[in-house]
Amino acid sequence: MPPHRNAEGVPFPTGVLNVDKAAGETSFQVVRKLRHLTGAHRVGHAGTLDPLATGVLPILFESATRLAEFAHRLPKTYVADIHLGFVTATDDAEAEPQPQGDPSALTAEDIAGALAHFTGRILQEPPAFSAVKVDGKRAYRLARQGEVPKPPAREVEVYGARLLDFVSGASAVARVEIRCGSGTYLRSIARDLGRRLGVGGYLGRLMRTGYGPLTVETAMVLDSQTSAESVRGRLLPAEVILPEMERVRLNVEQEAMVRHGRSVRVLPEPGPGAVRAHDSAGRLVALGHTDPLRRTFVPEKVLS
């Protein structure tokens, strides 16, 4: 498919835009806004942020949308405010806080000690208000119908959890930094931290400060001055959202074959696992794997 062209007949390039999402808007609203602004044919995001959350939201343009499943493997970093002594039905500030326990006696040492139990590979129960399916239905739909869904616990990985700040008292708030893998619910960490401390807890302010190599400090804020031209100027190469994997270089003939979905023999021969193929100029052409029997590179995702 040829690249989509805007009203001026200029095709929008493939790439990634690091957006600093504002509070109150959904990830889809950001996608819709940028699709309308740029005239790009394919626009998507790599990892939903809840409406109340802010921070890094990678927006993928054109062929980069094919890389979303690989982007999810990158580690994410969050800064979260956890309110202690209260619980909510949604495990965040969307619902009315209900008193649970008195956090007045808690110290920063108590919080740091409890946080240590949330690192490594842990079993985590998703929030009742989540998109996880329970008996074939979305948990949040069941919860809205007055049921109390119990999403099955699943294994997630938390690479690090540390206390940044703590305001003690009857309305205690712990500001924490969490670095984690895909599928980790920060609302669940807030809820479970409160349970471990015996006082209850829910998630307040949440900012995603990092997504792989992308940081909130370098993210673009969308406002009334944002234009298609300014977005183009901030586009990053598609491969910025890829996890580390082996690379191969294709000559012109091999590139043509790969673009038609055909396997090619490349030297030096790549090892097992995911492989990314680049053209002679270093541009990303495709992602794939090695066929150990035929000793060839097999393309799976080809960028236009």
PDB file of C-alpha atoms in Angstrom:
ATOM      1  CA  MET A   1       0.000   0.000   0.000  1.00  0.00           C
ATOM      2  CA  PRO A   2       1.472   3.386  -0.968  1.00  0.00           C
ATOM      3  CA  PRO A   3       1.943   5.896   1.847  1.00  0.00           C
ATOM      4  CA  HIS A   4      -1.082   8.064   2.615  1.00  0.00           C
ATOM      5  CA  ARG A   5      -0.782  11.651   1.412  1.00  0.00           C
ATOM      6  CA  ASN A   6      -2.188  14.724   3.092  1.00  0.00           C
ATOM      7  CA  ALA A   7      -4.047  17.563   1.371  1.00  0.00           C
ATOM      8  CA  GLU A   8      -0.748  18.896  -0.007  1.00  0.00           C
ATOM      9  CA  GLY A   9       0.085  15.489  -1.467  1.00  0.00           C
ATOM     10  CA  VAL A  10       2.953  14.876   0.947  1.00  0.00           C
ATOM     11  CA  PRO A  11       3.093  11.350   2.437  1.00  0.00           C
ATOM     12  CA  PHE A  12       3.426  11.216   6.206  1.00  0.00           C
ATOM     13  CA  PRO A  13       6.578   9.347   7.234  1.00  0.00           C
ATOM     14  CA  THR A  14       6.886   6.222   9.333  1.00  0.00           C
ATOM     15  CA  GLY A  15       8.092   6.922  12.861  1.00  0.00           C
ATOM     16  CA  VAL A  16       7.387   7.274  16.569  1.00  0.00           C
ATOM     17  CA  LEU A  17       6.300  10.393  18.434  1.00  0.00           C
ATOM     18  CA  ASN A  18       7.017  10.581  22.158  1.00  0.00           C
ATOM     19  CA  VAL A  19       3.928  12.348  23.549  1.00  0.00           C
ATOM     20  CA  ASP A  20       3.437  13.666  27.079  1.00  0.00           C
ATOM     21  CA  LYS A  21      -0.228  12.769  27.573  1.00  0.00           C
ATOM     22  CA  ALA A  22      -2.272  15.239  29.577  1.00  0.00           C
ATOM     23  CA  ALA A  23      -4.559  14.206  32.433  1.00  0.00           C
ATOM     24  CA  GLY A  24      -8.197  13.770  31.500  1.00  0.00           C
ATOM     25  CA  GLU A  25      -7.791  12.501  27.946  1.00  0.00           C
ATOM     26  CA  THR A  26      -7.778   8.904  26.780  1.00  0.00           C
ATOM     27  CA  SER A  27      -4.972   7.350  24.771  1.00  0.00           C
ATOM     28  CA  PHE A  28      -7.389   6.921  21.865  1.00  0.00           C
ATOM     29  CA  GLN A  29      -8.248  10.625  21.942  1.00  0.00           C
ATOM     30  CA  VAL A  30      -4.553  11.418  21.481  1.00  0.00           C
ATOM     31  CA  VAL A  31      -4.401   9.031  18.519  1.00  0.00           C
ATOM     32  CA  ARG A  32      -7.522  10.544  16.964  1.00  0.00           C
ATOM     33  CA  LYS A  33      -6.206  14.086  17.432  1.00  0.00           C
ATOM     34  CA  LEU A  34      -2.897  13.272  15.727  1.00  0.00           C
ATOM     35  CA  ARG A  35      -4.544  11.362  12.895  1.00  0.00           C
ATOM     36  CA  HIS A  36      -6.716  14.386  12.144  1.00  0.00           C
ATOM     37  CA  LEU A  37      -3.805  16.824  12.509  1.00  0.00           C
ATOM     38  CA  THR A  38      -1.278  14.983  10.342  1.00  0.00           C
ATOM     39  CA  GLY A  39      -3.480  13.276   7.778  1.00  0.00           C
ATOM     40  CA  ALA A  40      -1.545  10.053   8.399  1.00  0.00           C
ATOM     41  CA  HIS A  41      -3.320   6.881   7.302  1.00  0.00           C
ATOM     42  CA  ARG A  42      -2.230   4.630  10.163  1.00  0.00           C
ATOM     43  CA  VAL A  43      -1.795   5.961  13.695  1.00  0.00           C
ATOM     44  CA  GLY A  44      -1.739   3.960  16.917  1.00  0.00           C
ATOM     45  CA  HIS A  45      -0.241   3.897  20.375  1.00  0.00           C
ATOM     46  CA  ALA A  46       1.999   1.437  22.207  1.00  0.00           C
ATOM     47  CA  GLY A  47       0.480   0.982  25.640  1.00  0.00           C
ATOM     48  CA  THR A  48      -2.658   2.555  27.073  1.00  0.00           C
ATOM     49  CA  LEU A  49      -2.470   5.149  29.818  1.00  0.00           C
ATOM     50  CA  ASP A  50      -5.555   5.592  32.014  1.00  0.00           C
ATOM     51  CA  PRO A  51      -7.321   8.951  31.513  1.00  0.00           C
ATOM     52  CA  LEU A  52      -6.105  10.284  34.880  1.00  0.00           C
ATOM     53  CA  ALA A  53      -2.488   9.315  34.153  1.00  0.00           C
ATOM     54  CA  THR A  54       0.050  11.564  32.442  1.00  0.00           C
ATOM     55  CA  GLY A  55       3.411  11.053  30.814  1.00  0.00           C
ATOM     56  CA  VAL A  56       5.030   9.073  28.032  1.00  0.00           C
ATOM     57  CA  LEU A  57       2.660   7.726  25.382  1.00  0.00           C
ATOM     58  CA  PRO A  58       4.464   6.443  22.259  1.00  0.00           C
ATOM     59  CA  ILE A  59       2.414   7.255  19.151  1.00  0.00           C
ATOM     60  CA  LEU A  60       3.174   5.114  16.101  1.00  0.00           C
ATOM     61  CA  PHE A  61       2.766   6.398  12.552  1.00  0.00           C
ATOM     62  CA  GLU A  62       2.275   4.399   9.358  1.00  0.00           C
ATOM     63  CA  SER A  63       4.409   1.210   9.214  1.00  0.00           C
ATOM     64  CA  ALA A  64       5.599   1.723  12.794  1.00  0.00           C
ATOM     65  CA  THR A  65       2.134   0.573  13.920  1.00  0.00           C
ATOM     66  CA  ARG A  66       3.244  -2.951  12.979  1.00  0.00           C
ATOM     67  CA  LEU A  67       5.816  -2.848  15.776  1.00  0.00           C
ATOM     68  CA  ALA A  68       3.411  -2.282  18.677  1.00  0.00           C
ATOM     69  CA  GLU A  69       3.583  -5.875  19.920  1.00  0.00           C
ATOM     70  CA  PHE A  70       7.375  -5.616  20.195  1.00  0.00           C
ATOM     71  CA  ALA A  71       7.234  -2.256  21.965  1.00  0.00           C
ATOM     72  CA  HIS A  72       5.191  -3.770  24.787  1.00  0.00           C
ATOM     73  CA  ARG A  73       8.265  -5.781  25.809  1.00  0.00           C
ATOM     74  CA  LEU A  74      10.169  -2.644  26.804  1.00  0.00           C
ATOM     75  CA  PRO A  75      10.379  -1.724  30.511  1.00  0.00           C
ATOM     76  CA  LYS A  76       8.250   1.175  31.752  1.00  0.00           C
ATOM     77  CA  THR A  77       8.940   3.558  34.632  1.00  0.00           C
ATOM     78  CA  TYR A  78       6.217   5.265  36.667  1.00  0.00           C
ATOM     79  CA  VAL A  79       6.044   7.766  39.495  1.00  0.00           C
ATOM     80  CA  ALA A  80       2.923   7.195  41.570  1.00  0.00           C
ATOM     81  CA  ASP A  81       1.297   8.795  44.593  1.00  0.00           C
ATOM     82  CA  ILE A  82      -0.246   6.130  46.825  1.00  0.00           C
ATOM     83  CA  HIS A  83      -2.810   7.371  49.341  1.00  0.00           C
ATOM     84  CA  LEU A  84      -2.843   5.278  52.513  1.00  0.00           C
ATOM     85  CA  GLY A  85      -5.658   4.744  55.000  1.00  0.00           C
ATOM     86  CA  PHE A  86      -8.373   4.676  52.330  1.00  0.00           C
ATOM     87  CA  VAL A  87      -9.639   2.317  49.612  1.00  0.00           C
ATOM     88  CA  THR A  88     -11.752   2.858  46.501  1.00  0.00           C
ATOM     89  CA  ALA A  89     -13.831   0.559  44.301  1.00  0.00           C
ATOM     90  CA  THR A  90     -11.561   1.268  41.327  1.00  0.00           C
ATOM     91  CA  ASP A  91      -8.266   1.239  43.279  1.00  0.00           C
ATOM     92  CA  ASP A  92      -7.644   4.790  42.051  1.00  0.00           C
ATOM     93  CA  ALA A  93      -9.089   8.279  42.436  1.00  0.00           C
ATOM     94  CA  GLU A  94     -11.935   7.644  39.967  1.00  0.00           C
ATOM     95  CA  ALA A  95     -14.130   6.430  42.856  1.00  0.00           C
ATOM     96  CA  GLU A  96     -14.932   7.891  46.266  1.00  0.00           C
ATOM     97  CA  PRO A  97     -12.286   7.046  48.926  1.00  0.00           C
ATOM     98  CA  GLN A  98     -13.571   5.079  51.920  1.00  0.00           C
ATOM     99  CA  PRO A  99     -11.695   5.073  55.266  1.00  0.00           C
ATOM    100  CA  GLN A 100      -9.962   1.763  55.924  1.00  0.00           C
ATOM    101  CA  GLY A 101      -7.287   2.143  58.605  1.00  0.00           C
ATOM    102  CA  ASP A 102      -5.223   4.716  60.459  1.00  0.00           C
ATOM    103  CA  PRO A 103      -1.845   5.306  58.735  1.00  0.00           C
ATOM    104  CA  SER A 104      -0.664   7.891  61.296  1.00  0.00           C
ATOM    105  CA  ALA A 105       1.945   5.612  62.855  1.00  0.00           C
ATOM    106  CA  LEU A 106       3.555   4.609  59.548  1.00  0.00           C
ATOM    107  CA  THR A 107       7.104   5.729  58.821  1.00  0.00           C
ATOM    108  CA  ALA A 108       9.137   6.000  55.635  1.00  0.00           C
ATOM    109  CA  GLU A 109      11.013   2.880  56.762  1.00  0.00           C
ATOM    110  CA  ASP A 110       7.712   0.976  56.947  1.00  0.00           C
ATOM    111  CA  ILE A 111       6.836   1.986  53.395  1.00  0.00           C
ATOM    112  CA  ALA A 112      10.270   1.141  51.985  1.00  0.00           C
ATOM    113  CA  GLY A 113      10.245  -2.237  53.715  1.00  0.00           C
ATOM    114  CA  ALA A 114       6.819  -3.114  52.354  1.00  0.00           C
ATOM    115  CA  LEU A 115       7.763  -1.972  48.835  1.00  0.00           C
ATOM    116  CA  ALA A 116      10.601  -4.483  48.776  1.00  0.00           C
ATOM    117  CA  HIS A 117       8.009  -7.272  48.595  1.00  0.00           C
ATOM    118  CA  PHE A 118       6.789  -5.990  45.230  1.00  0.00           C
ATOM    119  CA  THR A 119       9.956  -6.552  43.206  1.00  0.00           C
ATOM    120  CA  GLY A 120      10.934  -9.460  40.990  1.00  0.00           C
ATOM    121  CA  ARG A 121       8.415 -11.832  39.445  1.00  0.00           C
ATOM    122  CA  ILE A 122       5.241 -11.477  41.479  1.00  0.00           C
ATOM    123  CA  LEU A 123       1.666 -12.716  41.257  1.00  0.00           C
ATOM    124  CA  GLN A 124      -0.681  -9.783  40.853  1.00  0.00           C
ATOM    125  CA  GLU A 125      -4.465  -9.661  40.850  1.00  0.00           C
ATOM    126  CA  PRO A 126      -5.709  -7.079  38.325  1.00  0.00           C
ATOM    127  CA  PRO A 127      -8.202  -4.466  39.583  1.00  0.00           C
ATOM    128  CA  ALA A 128     -11.910  -5.284  39.471  1.00  0.00           C
ATOM    129  CA  PHE A 129     -12.307  -2.332  37.089  1.00  0.00           C
ATOM    130  CA  SER A 130      -9.950  -3.580  34.373  1.00  0.00           C
ATOM    131  CA  ALA A 131     -10.145  -4.959  30.843  1.00  0.00           C
ATOM    132  CA  VAL A 132      -9.099  -8.441  32.000  1.00  0.00           C
ATOM    133  CA  LYS A 133     -11.705 -11.079  31.153  1.00  0.00           C
ATOM    134  CA  VAL A 134     -13.510 -13.069  33.856  1.00  0.00           C
ATOM    135  CA  ASP A 135     -15.618 -15.966  32.530  1.00  0.00           C
ATOM    136  CA  GLY A 136     -15.424 -14.451  29.062  1.00  0.00           C
ATOM    137  CA  LYS A 137     -16.543 -10.962  30.105  1.00  0.00           C
ATOM    138  CA  ARG A 138     -14.545  -7.804  30.800  1.00  0.00           C
ATOM    139  CA  ALA A 139     -14.094  -7.351  34.530  1.00  0.00           C
ATOM    140  CA  TYR A 140     -15.070  -3.675  34.421  1.00  0.00           C
ATOM    141  CA  ARG A 141     -18.389  -4.523  32.749  1.00  0.00           C
ATOM    142  CA  LEU A 142     -19.222  -6.989  35.524  1.00  0.00           C
ATOM    143  CA  ALA A 143     -18.201  -4.441  38.160  1.00  0.00           C
ATOM    144  CA  ARG A 144     -20.444  -1.784  36.606  1.00  0.00           C
ATOM    145  CA  GLN A 145     -23.340  -4.256  36.799  1.00  0.00           C
ATOM    146  CA  GLY A 146     -22.874  -4.509  40.546  1.00  0.00           C
ATOM    147  CA  GLU A 147     -20.969  -7.792  40.552  1.00  0.00           C
ATOM    148  CA  VAL A 148     -17.654  -8.297  42.337  1.00  0.00           C
ATOM    149  CA  PRO A 149     -15.374  -9.892  39.725  1.00  0.00           C
ATOM    150  CA  LYS A 150     -12.216 -11.695  40.826  1.00  0.00           C
ATOM    151  CA  PRO A 151      -9.763 -11.462  37.928  1.00  0.00           C
ATOM    152  CA  PRO A 152      -7.289 -14.340  38.111  1.00  0.00           C
ATOM    153  CA  ALA A 153      -3.857 -13.452  39.449  1.00  0.00           C
ATOM    154  CA  ARG A 154      -1.083 -13.443  36.874  1.00  0.00           C
ATOM    155  CA  GLU A 155       2.671 -13.161  36.936  1.00  0.00           C
ATOM    156  CA  VAL A 156       4.208  -9.763  36.231  1.00  0.00           C
ATOM    157  CA  GLU A 157       7.746  -8.498  36.607  1.00  0.00           C
ATOM    158  CA  VAL A 158       8.770  -5.474  38.657  1.00  0.00           C
ATOM    159  CA  TYR A 159      12.419  -4.556  38.101  1.00  0.00           C
ATOM    160  CA  GLY A 160      12.582  -1.977  40.862  1.00  0.00           C
ATOM    161  CA  ALA A 161      10.424  -0.167  43.432  1.00  0.00           C
ATOM    162  CA  ARG A 162      11.668   2.666  45.600  1.00  0.00           C
ATOM    163  CA  LEU A 163      10.221   5.319  47.877  1.00  0.00           C
ATOM    164  CA  LEU A 164      10.793   8.874  46.643  1.00  0.00           C
ATOM    165  CA  ASP A 165       8.894  10.810  49.289  1.00  0.00           C
ATOM    166  CA  PHE A 166       6.516  10.211  52.192  1.00  0.00           C
ATOM    167  CA  VAL A 167       4.024  12.549  53.827  1.00  0.00           C
ATOM    168  CA  SER A 168       2.985  11.010  57.132  1.00  0.00           C
ATOM    169  CA  GLY A 169      -0.202  11.544  59.107  1.00  0.00           C
ATOM    170  CA  ALA A 170      -3.877  10.658  58.931  1.00  0.00           C
ATOM    171  CA  SER A 171      -3.853  11.304  55.159  1.00  0.00           C
ATOM    172  CA  ALA A 172      -0.497   9.698  54.420  1.00  0.00           C
ATOM    173  CA  VAL A 173       0.822   9.719  50.853  1.00  0.00           C
ATOM    174  CA  ALA A 174       3.770   7.713  49.565  1.00  0.00           C
ATOM    175  CA  ARG A 175       5.381   8.800  46.307  1.00  0.00           C
ATOM    176  CA  VAL A 176       7.053   5.788  44.718  1.00  0.00           C
ATOM    177  CA  GLU A 177       8.937   4.978  41.545  1.00  0.00           C
ATOM    178  CA  ILE A 178       8.141   1.661  39.878  1.00  0.00           C
ATOM    179  CA  ARG A 179      10.057   0.160  36.956  1.00  0.00           C
ATOM    180  CA  CYS A 180       8.163  -2.785  35.531  1.00  0.00           C
ATOM    181  CA  GLY A 181       7.332  -4.989  32.585  1.00  0.00           C
ATOM    182  CA  SER A 182       4.217  -5.232  30.458  1.00  0.00           C
ATOM    183  CA  GLY A 183       0.873  -5.982  32.097  1.00  0.00           C
ATOM    184  CA  THR A 184       1.719  -4.569  35.528  1.00  0.00           C
ATOM    185  CA  TYR A 185      -1.132  -2.641  37.146  1.00  0.00           C
ATOM    186  CA  LEU A 186       0.020   0.272  39.291  1.00  0.00           C
ATOM    187  CA  ARG A 187      -3.459   0.366  40.815  1.00  0.00           C
ATOM    188  CA  SER A 188      -2.909  -3.174  42.065  1.00  0.00           C
ATOM    189  CA  ILE A 189       0.451  -2.244  43.568  1.00  0.00           C
ATOM    190  CA  ALA A 190      -1.182   0.679  45.409  1.00  0.00           C
ATOM    191  CA  ARG A 191      -4.007  -1.534  46.667  1.00  0.00           C
ATOM    192  CA  ASP A 192      -1.702  -4.371  47.719  1.00  0.00           C
ATOM    193  CA  LEU A 193       0.815  -2.052  49.391  1.00  0.00           C
ATOM    194  CA  GLY A 194      -2.015  -0.648  51.507  1.00  0.00           C
ATOM    195  CA  ARG A 195      -3.124  -4.158  52.398  1.00  0.00           C
ATOM    196  CA  ARG A 196       0.375  -5.187  53.374  1.00  0.00           C
ATOM    197  CA  LEU A 197       0.628  -2.153  55.650  1.00  0.00           C
ATOM    198  CA  GLY A 198      -2.769  -2.995  57.133  1.00  0.00           C
ATOM    199  CA  VAL A 199      -4.385   0.360  56.357  1.00  0.00           C
ATOM    200  CA  GLY A 200      -5.607   0.157  52.764  1.00  0.00           C
ATOM    201  CA  GLY A 201      -4.439   2.227  49.832  1.00  0.00           C
ATOM    202  CA  TYR A 202      -5.344   3.534  46.414  1.00  0.00           C
ATOM    203  CA  LEU A 203      -3.551   5.117  43.464  1.00  0.00           C
ATOM    204  CA  GLY A 204      -3.641   8.894  43.119  1.00  0.00           C
ATOM    205  CA  ARG A 205      -1.448  10.816  40.695  1.00  0.00           C
ATOM    206  CA  LEU A 206       0.348   8.634  38.141  1.00  0.00           C
ATOM    207  CA  MET A 207       2.977   9.652  35.602  1.00  0.00           C
ATOM    208  CA  ARG A 208       4.760   7.348  33.174  1.00  0.00           C
ATOM    209  CA  THR A 209       8.235   8.853  33.166  1.00  0.00           C
ATOM    210  CA  GLY A 210       9.920   6.309  30.921  1.00  0.00           C
ATOM    211  CA  TYR A 211       9.117   3.797  28.186  1.00  0.00           C
ATOM    212  CA  GLY A 212      12.259   2.011  27.047  1.00  0.00           C
ATOM    213  CA  PRO A 213      14.564   4.830  25.856  1.00  0.00           C
ATOM    214  CA  LEU A 214      11.750   7.415  25.790  1.00  0.00           C
ATOM    215  CA  THR A 215      11.538   9.839  28.723  1.00  0.00           C
ATOM    216  CA  VAL A 216       8.953  12.367  29.832  1.00  0.00           C
ATOM    217  CA  GLU A 217      11.605  15.111  29.766  1.00  0.00           C
ATOM    218  CA  THR A 218      11.914  14.752  25.982  1.00  0.00           C
ATOM    219  CA  ALA A 219       8.201  14.143  25.291  1.00  0.00           C
ATOM    220  CA  MET A 220       6.109  16.504  23.178  1.00  0.00           C
ATOM    221  CA  VAL A 221       3.204  18.350  24.778  1.00  0.00           C
ATOM    222  CA  LEU A 222       0.269  18.661  22.385  1.00  0.00           C
ATOM    223  CA  ASP A 223      -1.416  22.066  22.422  1.00  0.00           C
ATOM    224  CA  SER A 224      -3.124  24.573  20.141  1.00  0.00           C
ATOM    225  CA  GLN A 225       0.231  25.391  18.518  1.00  0.00           C
ATOM    226  CA  THR A 226       0.973  21.793  17.505  1.00  0.00           C
ATOM    227  CA  SER A 227       1.050  21.322  13.723  1.00  0.00           C
ATOM    228  CA  ALA A 228       1.714  18.494  11.296  1.00  0.00           C
ATOM    229  CA  GLU A 229       5.081  20.113  10.574  1.00  0.00           C
ATOM    230  CA  SER A 230       6.055  20.244  14.252  1.00  0.00           C
ATOM    231  CA  VAL A 231       5.062  16.595  14.660  1.00  0.00           C
ATOM    232  CA  ARG A 232       7.204  15.616  11.666  1.00  0.00           C
ATOM    233  CA  GLY A 233      10.117  17.456  13.216  1.00  0.00           C
ATOM    234  CA  ARG A 234       9.848  15.418  16.423  1.00  0.00           C
ATOM    235  CA  LEU A 235       9.436  11.977  14.821  1.00  0.00           C
ATOM    236  CA  LEU A 236      11.882   9.303  15.941  1.00  0.00           C
ATOM    237  CA  PRO A 237      12.959   6.243  13.918  1.00  0.00           C
ATOM    238  CA  ALA A 238      10.572   3.302  14.270  1.00  0.00           C
ATOM    239  CA  GLU A 239      13.258   1.089  15.798  1.00  0.00           C
ATOM    240  CA  VAL A 240      13.451   3.297  18.911  1.00  0.00           C
ATOM    241  CA  ILE A 241      10.615   1.243  20.422  1.00  0.00           C
ATOM    242  CA  LEU A 242      12.200  -2.140  19.719  1.00  0.00           C
ATOM    243  CA  PRO A 243      13.847  -4.216  22.439  1.00  0.00           C
ATOM    244  CA  GLU A 244      17.439  -5.278  21.897  1.00  0.00           C
ATOM    245  CA  MET A 245      17.761  -7.983  19.233  1.00  0.00           C
ATOM    246  CA  GLU A 246      20.279  -9.237  16.703  1.00  0.00           C
ATOM    247  CA  ARG A 247      20.682  -7.253  13.473  1.00  0.00           C
ATOM    248  CA  VAL A 248      21.440  -8.251   9.900  1.00  0.00           C
ATOM    249  CA  ARG A 249      22.299  -6.040   6.920  1.00  0.00           C
ATOM    250  CA  LEU A 250      20.584  -6.673   3.564  1.00  0.00           C
ATOM    251  CA  ASN A 251      21.967  -5.868   0.135  1.00  0.00           C
ATOM    252  CA  VAL A 252      19.651  -4.453  -2.543  1.00  0.00           C
ATOM    253  CA  GLU A 253      18.672  -7.871  -3.915  1.00  0.00           C
ATOM    254  CA  GLN A 254      17.995  -9.310  -0.465  1.00  0.00           C
ATOM    255  CA  GLU A 255      15.964  -6.258   0.519  1.00  0.00           C
ATOM    256  CA  ALA A 256      13.715  -6.687  -2.516  1.00  0.00           C
ATOM    257  CA  MET A 257      13.131 -10.337  -1.620  1.00  0.00           C
ATOM    258  CA  VAL A 258      12.350  -9.547   2.019  1.00  0.00           C
ATOM    259  CA  ARG A 259       9.914  -6.800   1.026  1.00  0.00           C
ATOM    260  CA  HIS A 260       8.014  -9.481  -0.895  1.00  0.00           C
ATOM    261  CA  GLY A 261       7.953 -11.731   2.168  1.00  0.00           C
ATOM    262  CA  ARG A 262      10.645 -14.145   0.991  1.00  0.00           C
ATOM    263  CA  SER A 263      13.348 -15.678   3.176  1.00  0.00           C
ATOM    264  CA  VAL A 264      16.990 -14.880   2.431  1.00  0.00           C
ATOM    265  CA  ARG A 265      20.383 -16.253   3.368  1.00  0.00           C
ATOM    266  CA  VAL A 266      22.464 -13.618   5.154  1.00  0.00           C
ATOM    267  CA  LEU A 267      26.033 -13.522   6.414  1.00  0.00           C
ATOM    268  CA  PRO A 268      27.120 -13.499   9.118  1.00  0.00           C
ATOM    269  CA  GLU A 269      24.379 -15.946   9.997  1.00  0.00           C
ATOM    270  CA  PRO A 270      22.216 -14.668  12.894  1.00  0.00           C
ATOM    271  CA  GLY A 271      21.618 -16.763  15.977  1.00  0.00           C
ATOM    272  CA  PRO A 272      18.255 -17.988  17.286  1.00  0.00           C
ATOM    273  CA  GLY A 273      15.552 -15.574  18.408  1.00  0.00           C
ATOM    274  CA  ALA A 274      14.136 -12.340  17.018  1.00  0.00           C
ATOM    275  CA  VAL A 275      16.162 -10.589  14.312  1.00  0.00           C
ATOM    276  CA  ARG A 276      15.854  -7.133  12.758  1.00  0.00           C
ATOM    277  CA  ALA A 277      16.911  -6.534   9.158  1.00  0.00           C
ATOM    278  CA  HIS A 278      18.243  -3.198   7.875  1.00  0.00           C
ATOM    279  CA  ASP A 279      18.971  -1.972   4.365  1.00  0.00           C
ATOM    280  CA  SER A 280      22.386  -0.825   3.168  1.00  0.00           C
ATOM    281  CA  ALA A 281      21.689   2.678   4.544  1.00  0.00           C
ATOM    282  CA  GLY A 282      20.849   1.329   7.993  1.00  0.00           C
ATOM    283  CA  ARG A 283      17.079   1.812   7.745  1.00  0.00           C
ATOM    284  CA  LEU A 284      14.842  -0.805   9.348  1.00  0.00           C
ATOM    285  CA  VAL A 285      13.237  -3.049   6.725  1.00  0.00           C
ATOM    286  CA  ALA A 286      11.739  -5.973   8.619  1.00  0.00           C
ATOM    287  CA  LEU A 287      11.574  -8.020  11.788  1.00  0.00           C
ATOM    288  CA  GLY A 288      11.739 -11.771  11.717  1.00  0.00           C
ATOM    289  CA  HIS A 289      13.555 -14.860  12.929  1.00  0.00           C
ATOM    290  CA  THR A 290      16.151 -17.376  11.813  1.00  0.00           C
ATOM    291  CA  ASP A 291      15.151 -20.695  10.274  1.00  0.00           C
ATOM    292  CA  PRO A 292      17.793 -23.009  11.816  1.00  0.00           C
ATOM    293  CA  LEU A 293      17.246 -25.778   9.260  1.00  0.00           C
ATOM    294  CA  ARG A 294      17.404 -23.655   6.119  1.00  0.00           C
ATOM    295  CA  ARG A 295      19.753 -21.152   7.808  1.00  0.00           C
ATOM    296  CA  THR A 296      17.815 -18.195   6.455  1.00  0.00           C
ATOM    297  CA  PHE A 297      16.257 -14.982   7.743  1.00  0.00           C
ATOM    298  CA  VAL A 298      12.457 -15.297   7.701  1.00  0.00           C
ATOM    299  CA  PRO A 299      10.600 -11.942   7.642  1.00  0.00           C
ATOM    300  CA  GLU A 300       7.497 -11.588   9.824  1.00  0.00           C
ATOM    301  CA  LYS A 301       6.832  -7.836   9.925  1.00  0.00           C
ATOM    302  CA  VAL A 302       7.853  -5.852   6.843  1.00  0.00           C
ATOM    303  CA  LEU A 303       7.863  -2.059   6.928  1.00  0.00           C
ATOM    304  CA  SER A 304       6.805  -0.166   3.816  1.00  0.00           C
TER     305      SER A 304
END
